[in-house]
């Protein structure tokens, strides 16, 4: 049997720069034996806690659980980062094996009767334990996780629940791999100037680089990476090519054959519904919302429909404007989904006298990264310094030290910004290591967070700068907001560190941070032309700010439609054919034919590749209610960097993780809970 001692030490003993893993010393083949050894080690630790002959105490049970499984956490962090950001056939095969194995492992822990007996005994006498607020939250979290793992069920039901969880883990891994395969396999290769009509230089460069990656020299590739497909749909004058690319983009996971996800969706939804019933919930949405701010499906749908009615009315107005523009060009066709971005951009240029291609030269990736760091310095007193030459899991990944105002190292940050065929689509934040202050098995006390951001921006040609759209720049700020939530964490226990919060609260720090991108002072300093270094002209800056709510009907409709379908799936009595339910839901709410869901079901990674945002996609909008109100607190002071408000934000939102109830944390910052009014005003949808 493989033991921890016999493993490649680089997997579990991180001796790289300031405690980073030595990525260059880890081979793909190291992971399989490492998981076997780490799972066995964790199981032994769990048995020791459960079988402790001493009466249960918070220290010998809850704290012991908090620090158990360190080797498994490290191996897992390394593996899942690679599975998402730099995968290959070896990693994908192991992922399909490991996902159900990990589920089996945690199901066994969650139904260990002796261990739950200790947790339950502590929970029953929790008021007598003298716990502070954070410790009480940690105890509550452990107790609820055991109950939701089936600890109170009879043995046959526990076994069925474990089997369901194991199957769901495998289905989620396959779902994500299928989407990646469809994205990787499809490309539209172009070569003639006629095919490239309307394509600006920055997009030509990105398409040329994508073609070279596929072995096509002196040609141009439209890929399904959002950083290429969206600008292609925006600028291409070739309507039939836009339609071809759009249909491929929206058909990911729905192409028949081995990568078709429709069967996986049906099986996933049936298993989730069965799981909810086993645990005593009416439906899966009720189970998932039990420990959130929203609390019930009715509250979620109430917010979504309140916004939907305003958004679809605005989208109809926007569609009429685009139809007029199409007619003015002498064309005779309706506004279809592959037309919206193209004519939307033309209408914006007409209405606000600027275009995306005019704006993009001022949005250099390097400068927007600098802007992210500058805002963090002004709000929270931290600085970021890049450390070149430090190996990471891919040569494109960059390493930064994060230090506080005294110069003390408080975190490490890794930035992985460019799209590649080995990386799944989208953008995300994750951690190799979370902040906490507990004493570890090795005698050390506490750990600093090691956080990374993954994006999918188009990589420029050698010697040219990476230029972003305004949406790309918002994505960069959004993900760095998540990173700050992890890096500013200041808690005792790892389970409530950083982003370890309710799903509909976790997007607050990220979405709130987006607001500082368009603070005029930040744009003036960091939005500078890549050739001349000149700042964005005031007239263009004014137009950008004036256009902030442009196309808000379209953007809100495509998001809200996805959120409503997610809720429909997870509140239905029985789904049967998921595609039929998707279509029926969209027909019922009146989705315009010119707009599609932001994420159609067969590639809805948030909901079906794992369990993270299932019955939870709404949480972006729930957090948007919070973030609009939170930024209004700064606007009310007249200073977007007001030091008193910034300190309250750090102390009550960014640093407390899940150590406080989210409602209490927000009220400590703002003094009250918000209404949707500020969010609707931000979107330009207020009555």
XYZ file of C-alpha atoms in Angstrom:
687
model
C 0.000 0.000 0.000
C 1.275 3.464 -0.953
C 2.062 5.655 2.045
C 2.548 9.405 2.390
C 6.234 8.817 3.050
C 6.680 7.025 -0.276
C 5.109 9.805 -2.375
C 6.801 12.474 -4.416
C 7.378 14.933 -1.542
C 6.600 17.923 -3.791
C 2.915 16.990 -3.621
C 2.523 17.453 0.125
C 5.589 19.405 1.292
C 5.450 22.762 -0.430
C 8.966 24.136 -0.317
C 8.852 26.495 -3.292
C 9.016 30.280 -3.132
C 7.447 31.448 0.179
C 5.616 28.115 0.541
C 4.448 27.649 -3.044
C 4.258 24.118 -4.423
C 7.226 23.135 -6.591
C 5.045 22.643 -9.646
C 7.987 21.736 -11.861
C 8.745 18.688 -9.676
C 5.244 17.169 -10.022
C 4.367 14.735 -12.796
C 0.856 13.756 -13.904
C 1.600 10.154 -12.979
C 2.248 11.188 -9.351
C -1.396 11.957 -8.658
C -2.993 8.486 -8.659
C -0.786 7.009 -5.909
C -0.891 10.313 -4.046
C -4.687 10.244 -3.855
C -4.628 6.650 -2.603
C -2.162 7.499 0.161
C -3.786 10.804 1.121
C -7.268 9.278 1.283
C -5.987 6.466 3.502
C -4.166 8.934 5.754
C -7.256 11.103 6.123
C -9.413 8.069 6.871
C -7.026 7.062 9.664
C -7.193 10.567 11.136
C -11.008 10.493 11.029
C -11.113 7.118 12.769
C -8.802 8.425 15.500
C -11.101 11.396 16.117
C -14.236 9.240 16.087
C -12.759 6.575 18.372
C -11.200 8.986 20.867
C -12.072 7.525 24.306
C -12.216 11.000 25.859
C -15.506 12.858 26.002
C -16.021 15.081 22.966
C -14.767 18.642 23.242
C -14.587 21.404 20.676
C -10.801 20.960 20.563
C -10.586 17.171 20.279
C -13.429 16.897 17.758
C -14.155 20.075 15.772
C -10.641 21.542 15.746
C -9.250 18.085 15.046
C -11.552 17.800 12.022
C -10.512 21.259 10.845
C -6.831 20.311 10.587
C -7.277 16.693 9.468
C -6.590 15.728 5.881
C -3.846 18.240 5.140
C -2.155 15.926 2.630
C -5.454 15.245 0.869
C -6.171 18.978 0.682
C -2.789 19.643 -0.914
C -2.972 16.821 -3.447
C -6.553 17.808 -4.312
C -5.711 21.487 -4.754
C -2.878 20.676 -7.141
C -4.928 18.159 -9.103
C -8.125 20.168 -9.510
C -6.220 23.285 -10.553
C -4.657 21.278 -13.347
C -7.931 19.577 -14.268
C -9.517 22.978 -14.845
C -6.679 25.092 -16.204
C -4.210 22.765 -17.936
C -5.705 19.330 -18.485
C -4.778 16.415 -20.739
C -5.891 12.837 -21.334
C -4.028 11.482 -18.291
C -5.594 14.072 -15.982
C -9.062 13.640 -17.509
C -8.974 9.871 -17.086
C -7.935 10.259 -13.457
C -10.601 12.926 -12.904
C -13.308 10.470 -13.975
C -11.902 7.997 -11.468
C -11.157 10.398 -8.611
C -14.424 12.365 -8.544
C -16.588 9.386 -7.455
C -13.799 8.066 -5.192
C -13.676 11.397 -3.329
C -17.464 11.402 -3.043
C -17.358 7.884 -1.570
C -14.707 8.987 0.920
C -16.662 11.984 2.196
C -19.936 10.036 2.285
C -18.240 7.543 4.606
C -17.073 10.359 6.883
C -20.492 12.019 6.860
C -22.228 8.837 7.960
C -19.684 7.714 10.551
C -21.991 7.158 13.553
C -19.329 7.577 16.221
C -18.050 10.804 14.695
C -21.528 12.264 14.258
C -22.327 11.217 17.813
C -19.506 13.444 19.036
C -20.556 16.367 16.826
C -24.204 15.956 17.801
C -23.350 15.875 21.500
C -21.458 19.150 21.148
C -24.309 20.690 19.142
C -26.873 19.749 21.770
C -24.910 21.520 24.514
C -23.508 24.307 22.324
C -24.726 27.092 24.593
C -22.695 25.642 27.460
C -19.375 25.457 25.595
C -18.372 29.107 25.902
C -17.733 29.420 22.156
C -17.216 32.742 20.439
C -19.256 33.674 17.355
C -16.789 32.184 14.866
C -16.396 28.902 16.742
C -20.180 28.577 17.019
C -20.487 29.091 13.258
C -17.869 26.388 12.676
C -19.679 23.930 14.938
C -22.984 24.695 13.209
C -21.393 24.198 9.793
C -19.985 20.782 10.763
C -23.258 19.639 12.326
C -25.328 20.668 9.298
C -22.878 19.092 6.872
C -23.213 15.757 8.694
C -27.006 15.979 8.645
C -26.994 16.771 4.897
C -24.589 13.883 4.366
C -27.234 11.572 5.819
C -25.935 11.092 9.347
C -29.502 10.898 10.711
C -30.749 8.433 8.099
C -31.073 4.691 8.527
C -28.335 2.524 7.043
C -30.125 1.618 3.756
C -30.914 5.291 3.070
C -27.332 6.261 3.902
C -26.028 3.703 1.433
C -28.399 4.956 -1.266
C -27.400 8.573 -0.605
C -23.715 7.669 -0.835
C -24.349 5.896 -4.142
C -26.222 8.954 -5.466
C -23.415 11.313 -4.462
C -20.811 9.055 -6.059
C -22.769 8.861 -9.293
C -23.331 12.629 -9.355
C -19.613 13.257 -8.937
C -18.828 11.099 -11.959
C -21.563 12.727 -14.049
C -20.283 16.202 -13.207
C -16.754 15.315 -14.287
C -18.022 13.894 -17.595
C -20.232 16.917 -18.231
C -17.325 19.353 -17.935
C -15.010 17.216 -20.032
C -17.632 16.940 -22.778
C -18.008 20.724 -22.996
C -14.235 21.157 -23.147
C -14.017 18.532 -25.894
C -16.656 20.309 -28.004
C -14.894 23.637 -27.510
C -11.515 22.172 -28.361
C -12.655 20.257 -31.440
C -14.535 23.040 -33.241
C -12.928 25.845 -35.217
C -13.987 27.856 -38.241
C -10.870 28.423 -40.362
C -10.941 31.563 -42.513
C -8.421 32.806 -45.057
C -9.927 35.316 -47.493
C -10.312 39.036 -46.932
C -13.975 38.629 -47.801
C -14.401 36.259 -44.842
C -12.605 38.728 -42.567
C -14.804 41.709 -43.448
C -15.242 43.953 -40.415
C -12.687 42.125 -38.243
C -10.412 44.643 -36.434
C -6.668 44.107 -36.082
C -6.738 42.972 -32.442
C -9.183 40.180 -33.292
C -7.269 39.208 -36.439
C -4.160 38.780 -34.300
C -6.005 36.567 -31.815
C -7.588 34.492 -34.586
C -4.218 34.092 -36.318
C -2.658 32.870 -33.071
C -5.538 30.407 -32.583
C -5.056 29.126 -36.143
C -1.325 28.633 -35.597
C -2.066 26.645 -32.429
C -4.125 24.343 -34.672
C -1.366 24.037 -37.274
C -2.972 26.443 -39.744
C -0.359 28.989 -40.850
C -1.416 32.261 -42.504
C -5.048 31.601 -41.664
C -7.516 32.736 -39.018
C -9.523 30.576 -36.616
C -12.824 31.417 -35.002
C -12.885 29.300 -31.842
C -15.487 28.830 -29.120
C -13.368 30.648 -26.558
C -15.503 33.588 -25.377
C -12.547 35.952 -25.981
C -12.758 35.164 -29.729
C -16.356 34.124 -30.407
C -17.966 37.196 -28.804
C -15.872 39.802 -30.665
C -16.308 37.801 -33.884
C -20.093 37.951 -33.445
C -19.714 41.659 -32.721
C -17.563 42.749 -35.645
C -17.943 40.243 -38.496
C -19.922 41.629 -41.422
C -20.507 38.120 -42.769
C -23.931 37.215 -41.389
C -23.813 33.595 -42.556
C -20.466 33.095 -40.780
C -21.834 34.702 -37.622
C -24.758 32.281 -37.719
C -22.472 29.285 -38.285
C -20.225 30.254 -35.367
C -23.147 31.132 -33.083
C -24.902 27.825 -33.688
C -21.702 25.931 -32.856
C -21.245 28.007 -29.696
C -24.754 27.365 -28.415
C -24.665 23.674 -29.402
C -21.773 22.731 -27.112
C -22.751 19.550 -25.299
C -25.623 18.927 -27.719
C -23.974 17.489 -30.812
C -24.809 13.806 -30.438
C -22.201 11.123 -29.861
C -19.947 10.674 -26.844
C -19.836 14.353 -25.847
C -23.603 14.917 -25.792
C -24.662 16.050 -22.322
C -28.441 15.769 -22.564
C -28.554 12.296 -21.038
C -26.202 13.408 -18.261
C -28.518 16.320 -17.431
C -31.574 14.049 -17.175
C -29.785 11.560 -14.942
C -28.282 14.335 -12.797
C -31.649 15.991 -12.182
C -33.331 12.698 -11.292
C -30.582 11.846 -8.794
C -30.645 15.314 -7.237
C -34.415 15.099 -6.782
C -34.083 11.682 -5.157
C -31.331 13.003 -2.869
C -33.523 15.891 -1.723
C -36.404 13.547 -0.893
C -34.099 11.235 1.084
C -33.001 14.193 3.197
C -36.568 15.361 3.795
C -36.750 18.314 1.413
C -39.544 19.047 -1.039
C -37.103 19.463 -3.912
C -33.429 19.990 -4.621
C -33.744 23.782 -4.648
C -35.130 23.697 -1.116
C -32.147 21.580 -0.043
C -29.584 23.885 -1.660
C -31.203 27.114 -0.387
C -31.507 25.908 3.197
C -28.345 27.696 4.338
C -28.420 30.794 2.117
C -29.592 34.389 2.400
C -32.495 33.711 0.008
C -33.638 30.684 2.021
C -36.528 29.592 -0.274
C -37.194 29.030 -4.004
C -40.123 31.435 -3.710
C -37.813 34.255 -2.616
C -35.429 33.520 -5.480
C -38.121 33.404 -8.133
C -39.698 36.537 -6.685
C -36.510 38.541 -7.246
C -35.845 37.006 -10.666
C -39.358 37.696 -11.969
C -39.353 41.244 -10.582
C -36.231 41.913 -12.624
C -37.357 39.815 -15.617
C -40.431 41.905 -16.351
C -38.413 45.137 -16.445
C -35.534 43.562 -18.377
C -37.642 41.972 -21.102
C -39.505 45.247 -21.656
C -36.174 47.043 -22.067
C -34.879 44.271 -24.359
C -37.919 44.702 -26.620
C -37.065 48.399 -26.945
C -33.435 47.529 -27.717
C -34.545 44.964 -30.302
C -36.686 47.600 -32.051
C -33.664 49.899 -32.283
C -31.605 47.106 -33.866
C -34.403 46.251 -36.301
C -34.444 49.874 -37.440
C -30.698 49.768 -38.009
C -31.003 46.548 -40.041
C -33.699 48.142 -42.208
C -31.573 51.261 -42.714
C -28.857 49.000 -44.149
C -31.378 47.770 -46.705
C -31.547 44.287 -45.215
C -34.730 42.293 -44.857
C -34.416 39.981 -41.870
C -35.498 39.839 -38.249
C -33.108 40.371 -35.361
C -31.709 36.932 -34.591
C -29.303 35.914 -31.798
C -26.294 36.015 -34.157
C -27.252 39.596 -35.106
C -27.648 41.145 -31.670
C -24.006 41.772 -30.752
C -23.183 42.968 -34.271
C -25.969 45.515 -34.549
C -25.798 46.330 -30.867
C -22.223 47.480 -31.395
C -23.243 49.540 -34.421
C -26.096 51.117 -32.483
C -23.794 51.938 -29.577
C -21.356 53.596 -31.994
C -24.242 55.590 -33.429
C -25.842 56.551 -30.102
C -22.718 57.215 -28.048
C -20.247 57.943 -30.858
C -17.717 55.285 -29.874
C -17.151 51.628 -30.671
C -15.566 48.684 -28.893
C -12.646 48.811 -31.345
C -12.065 52.479 -30.474
C -12.054 51.671 -26.757
C -9.950 48.518 -26.816
C -6.521 50.148 -27.504
C -6.862 51.859 -24.110
C -7.537 48.646 -22.194
C -4.204 46.856 -22.014
C -4.177 43.728 -19.883
C -1.024 44.864 -18.071
C -2.514 48.225 -17.174
C -5.814 46.742 -16.011
C -3.892 44.313 -13.787
C -2.056 47.358 -12.396
C -5.421 49.038 -11.846
C -6.696 46.005 -9.895
C -3.674 46.205 -7.607
C -3.884 49.990 -7.288
C -7.507 49.882 -6.146
C -6.615 47.218 -3.564
C -3.773 49.386 -2.299
C -5.967 52.463 -1.923
C -8.833 50.578 -0.289
C -7.021 48.016 1.831
C -3.369 49.086 2.077
C -1.912 46.026 0.346
C 0.732 45.914 -2.384
C 1.438 43.315 -5.079
C 4.925 42.601 -6.428
C 5.489 40.234 -9.323
C 8.229 37.638 -8.795
C 9.470 36.610 -12.225
C 11.049 33.263 -13.012
C 9.073 31.234 -10.461
C 7.659 28.057 -12.067
C 3.912 27.463 -11.886
C 1.588 24.878 -13.439
C 1.918 26.534 -16.891
C 4.498 28.950 -18.326
C 1.844 31.677 -18.750
C 1.051 31.740 -15.024
C 2.494 34.690 -13.087
C 3.313 34.831 -9.372
C 2.821 37.874 -7.106
C 3.625 38.500 -3.467
C 0.928 40.363 -1.519
C 2.110 42.441 1.430
C 0.285 44.612 3.946
C 1.089 48.217 4.797
C 3.864 47.110 7.180
C 5.541 45.031 4.453
C 4.522 41.685 5.970
C 3.845 38.896 3.461
C 0.133 38.106 3.774
C -0.657 36.094 0.626
C 0.587 34.737 -2.674
C -1.402 35.398 -5.838
C -1.125 33.596 -9.173
C -2.581 35.039 -12.376
C -3.377 32.752 -15.333
C -4.851 35.066 -17.945
C -4.744 33.565 -21.454
C -7.005 31.058 -23.214
C -5.581 27.718 -24.346
C -7.045 24.450 -25.537
C -6.125 22.681 -22.270
C -8.185 25.112 -20.171
C -11.940 25.027 -19.639
C -13.853 28.126 -20.650
C -14.885 30.926 -18.339
C -13.078 32.637 -15.503
C -12.696 31.657 -11.864
C -10.835 32.060 -8.607
C -9.599 29.200 -6.462
C -7.034 28.511 -3.758
C -4.122 26.191 -3.235
C -4.155 27.083 0.459
C -6.601 28.977 2.697
C -5.768 31.361 5.518
C -6.259 30.230 9.116
C -4.588 30.468 12.551
C -4.768 26.878 13.840
C -1.740 24.882 14.964
C -0.920 22.184 12.408
C 0.415 18.657 12.799
C 3.898 19.847 11.815
C 3.917 22.283 14.735
C 3.504 25.411 12.636
C 0.698 27.824 13.441
C -1.497 29.163 10.683
C -1.025 29.488 6.936
C -1.172 32.364 4.476
C -3.580 32.089 1.547
C -2.286 31.028 -1.876
C -4.926 32.164 -4.346
C -5.169 32.061 -8.126
C -7.284 33.656 -10.849
C -7.947 31.927 -14.170
C -9.205 33.860 -17.215
C -9.523 33.159 -20.921
C -8.365 36.310 -22.681
C -7.086 36.008 -26.232
C -3.302 35.693 -26.223
C -1.671 38.303 -28.457
C 0.974 37.714 -31.094
C 4.578 37.826 -29.894
C 5.597 41.383 -29.078
C 2.067 42.770 -29.089
C 0.053 43.762 -26.013
C -3.057 41.900 -24.910
C -6.014 44.242 -25.376
C -9.274 43.753 -23.497
C -12.883 44.622 -24.091
C -14.654 46.516 -21.333
C -16.381 43.226 -20.403
C -12.979 41.502 -20.202
C -11.741 44.261 -17.912
C -14.783 43.802 -15.672
C -14.079 40.062 -15.574
C -10.512 40.768 -14.434
C -11.769 43.024 -11.629
C -14.498 40.511 -10.732
C -12.123 37.595 -10.304
C -9.619 39.719 -8.408
C -12.460 40.683 -6.069
C -12.872 36.977 -5.335
C -9.093 36.715 -4.872
C -9.149 39.568 -2.353
C -11.890 37.764 -0.439
C -9.443 34.886 -0.033
C -6.286 36.962 0.499
C -7.722 39.409 3.061
C -9.241 36.609 5.140
C -8.506 36.942 8.862
C -10.159 34.033 10.661
C -9.124 31.206 12.960
C -10.698 28.171 11.287
C -10.067 27.053 7.694
C -13.649 25.946 6.991
C -14.887 29.556 7.240
C -11.868 31.153 5.579
C -12.152 33.514 2.617
C -14.839 32.456 0.170
C -16.233 29.826 2.563
C -19.566 31.690 2.728
C -23.155 31.222 1.570
C -23.395 30.843 -2.219
C -25.561 33.957 -2.626
C -23.098 36.029 -0.582
C -19.870 34.849 -2.225
C -20.364 37.041 -5.299
C -20.641 40.254 -3.257
C -16.876 40.912 -2.908
C -16.284 40.137 -6.594
C -19.184 42.076 -8.081
C -18.611 45.002 -5.751
C -14.983 45.244 -6.853
C -16.098 45.682 -10.476
C -17.437 49.137 -9.611
C -13.935 50.549 -9.132
C -12.978 49.794 -12.753
C -15.150 52.665 -13.962
C -14.234 55.146 -11.252
C -13.087 58.085 -13.440
C -9.804 58.509 -11.561
C -8.876 54.869 -12.239
C -9.789 54.997 -15.929
C -7.871 58.249 -16.408
C -4.713 56.758 -14.927
C -4.766 53.194 -16.249
C -6.773 53.342 -19.490
C -3.878 54.539 -21.656
C -3.279 53.927 -25.353
C -0.963 51.004 -25.978
C 0.965 52.849 -28.696
C 1.175 56.437 -27.429
C 0.738 56.027 -23.679
C -1.813 58.848 -23.808
C -4.723 58.547 -21.375
C -8.195 57.906 -22.683
C -9.536 61.260 -23.929
C -12.047 62.856 -21.580
C -14.680 62.842 -24.320
C -14.297 59.071 -24.800
C -14.254 58.518 -21.035
C -17.502 60.464 -20.724
C -19.064 58.321 -23.464
C -17.962 55.100 -21.761
C -19.506 56.205 -18.485
C -22.686 57.356 -20.217
C -23.025 53.965 -21.919
C -22.780 51.878 -18.749
C -26.434 50.812 -18.946
C -26.409 50.347 -22.720
C -27.767 46.945 -23.790
C -28.750 46.220 -20.186
C -32.020 44.646 -21.287
C -30.193 42.073 -23.412
C -27.577 41.299 -20.753
C -30.146 40.967 -17.969
C -32.510 38.825 -20.048
C -29.847 36.298 -21.083
C -28.687 35.948 -17.456
C -32.138 35.843 -15.852
C -33.401 33.285 -18.353
C -30.551 30.978 -17.320
C -31.294 31.506 -13.627
C -35.014 30.824 -14.083
C -34.330 27.602 -16.020
C -31.928 26.512 -13.255
C -34.677 27.036 -10.667
C -37.281 25.299 -12.869
C -35.072 22.221 -13.133
C -34.598 21.991 -9.385
C -38.181 22.705 -8.278
C -39.996 20.468 -10.803
C -41.789 17.373 -9.543
C -40.185 15.366 -12.347
C -38.183 16.641 -15.288
C -38.372 13.876 -17.893
C -36.896 15.566 -20.968
C -34.690 18.448 -19.780
C -34.638 20.139 -23.186
C -38.441 20.137 -23.249
C -38.529 21.753 -19.794
C -35.953 24.338 -20.868
C -38.077 25.213 -23.920
C -41.332 25.287 -21.920
C -39.822 27.548 -19.248
C -38.485 29.984 -21.834
C -41.824 30.041 -23.643
C -43.696 30.642 -20.387
C -41.580 33.650 -19.420
C -41.575 35.032 -22.964
C -37.910 34.932 -23.965
C -37.540 36.955 -27.186
C -36.406 34.846 -30.157
C -33.537 37.285 -30.685
C -31.901 36.292 -27.361
C -30.799 32.925 -25.985
C -29.889 31.862 -22.457
C -26.413 32.972 -21.444
C -25.677 29.296 -20.739
C -27.884 26.760 -22.473
C -28.396 23.602 -20.448
C -26.023 21.220 -22.319
C -23.051 23.483 -21.514
C -24.320 25.070 -18.261
C -21.113 24.313 -16.347
C -22.162 26.308 -13.281
C -25.096 23.970 -12.729
C -24.089 20.568 -14.091
C -20.283 20.312 -13.871
C -20.288 19.676 -10.167
C -22.770 21.003 -7.644
C -21.499 24.526 -7.002
C -24.213 26.703 -8.545
C -27.032 24.182 -8.977
C -30.215 25.953 -7.858
C -27.766 28.778 -7.234
C -27.119 30.634 -10.480
C -29.504 33.303 -9.169
C -26.860 34.196 -6.589
C -25.080 36.555 -8.991
C -28.213 38.699 -9.025
C -28.810 38.307 -5.290
C -25.274 39.521 -4.694
C -25.844 42.298 -7.233
C -28.571 43.684 -4.976
C -25.946 43.771 -2.237
C -23.083 45.151 -4.334
C -25.109 48.026 -5.792
C -26.172 49.074 -2.305
C -22.633 48.602 -0.952
C -21.037 50.836 -3.588
C -23.770 53.401 -2.961
C -22.335 53.645 0.568
C -19.090 54.959 -0.945
C -20.932 57.256 -3.351
C -22.826 58.766 -0.437
C -19.504 59.873 1.086
C -18.444 61.567 -2.155
C -15.206 59.557 -2.215
C -14.980 56.098 -3.846
C -11.922 55.453 -1.648
C -13.303 56.856 1.594
C -10.940 55.417 4.248
C -13.576 54.956 6.944
C -15.927 53.117 4.601
C -13.020 51.073 3.168
C -12.024 49.965 6.668
C -15.603 48.911 7.409
C -15.711 47.011 4.125
C -12.497 45.149 4.891
C -13.366 44.411 8.517
C -16.945 43.240 7.927
C -16.994 41.754 4.420
C -13.595 40.892 2.923
C -11.799 39.636 6.029
C -14.480 37.744 7.980
C -15.146 34.888 5.548
C -17.987 32.746 6.866
C -17.227 33.500 10.512
C -20.331 35.704 10.715
C -23.868 35.216 9.445
C -23.916 37.054 6.079
C -26.860 39.246 7.061
C -25.062 40.270 10.242
C -21.851 40.924 8.323
C -23.611 43.098 5.761
C -25.519 45.080 8.394
C -22.261 45.640 10.311
C -20.849 47.231 7.156
C -23.900 49.107 5.853
C -26.148 49.474 8.870
C -29.090 47.902 7.035
C -30.078 45.255 4.495
C -30.643 46.463 0.924
C -33.648 46.566 -1.381
C -33.341 45.842 -5.133
C -33.728 49.547 -5.956
C -30.015 50.367 -6.238
C -29.410 47.288 -8.401
C -32.268 48.190 -10.766
C -30.976 51.761 -10.987
C -27.448 50.515 -11.759
C -28.849 48.466 -14.637
C -30.960 51.375 -15.861
C -34.102 49.355 -15.159
C -35.610 51.451 -12.367
C -39.237 52.376 -12.894
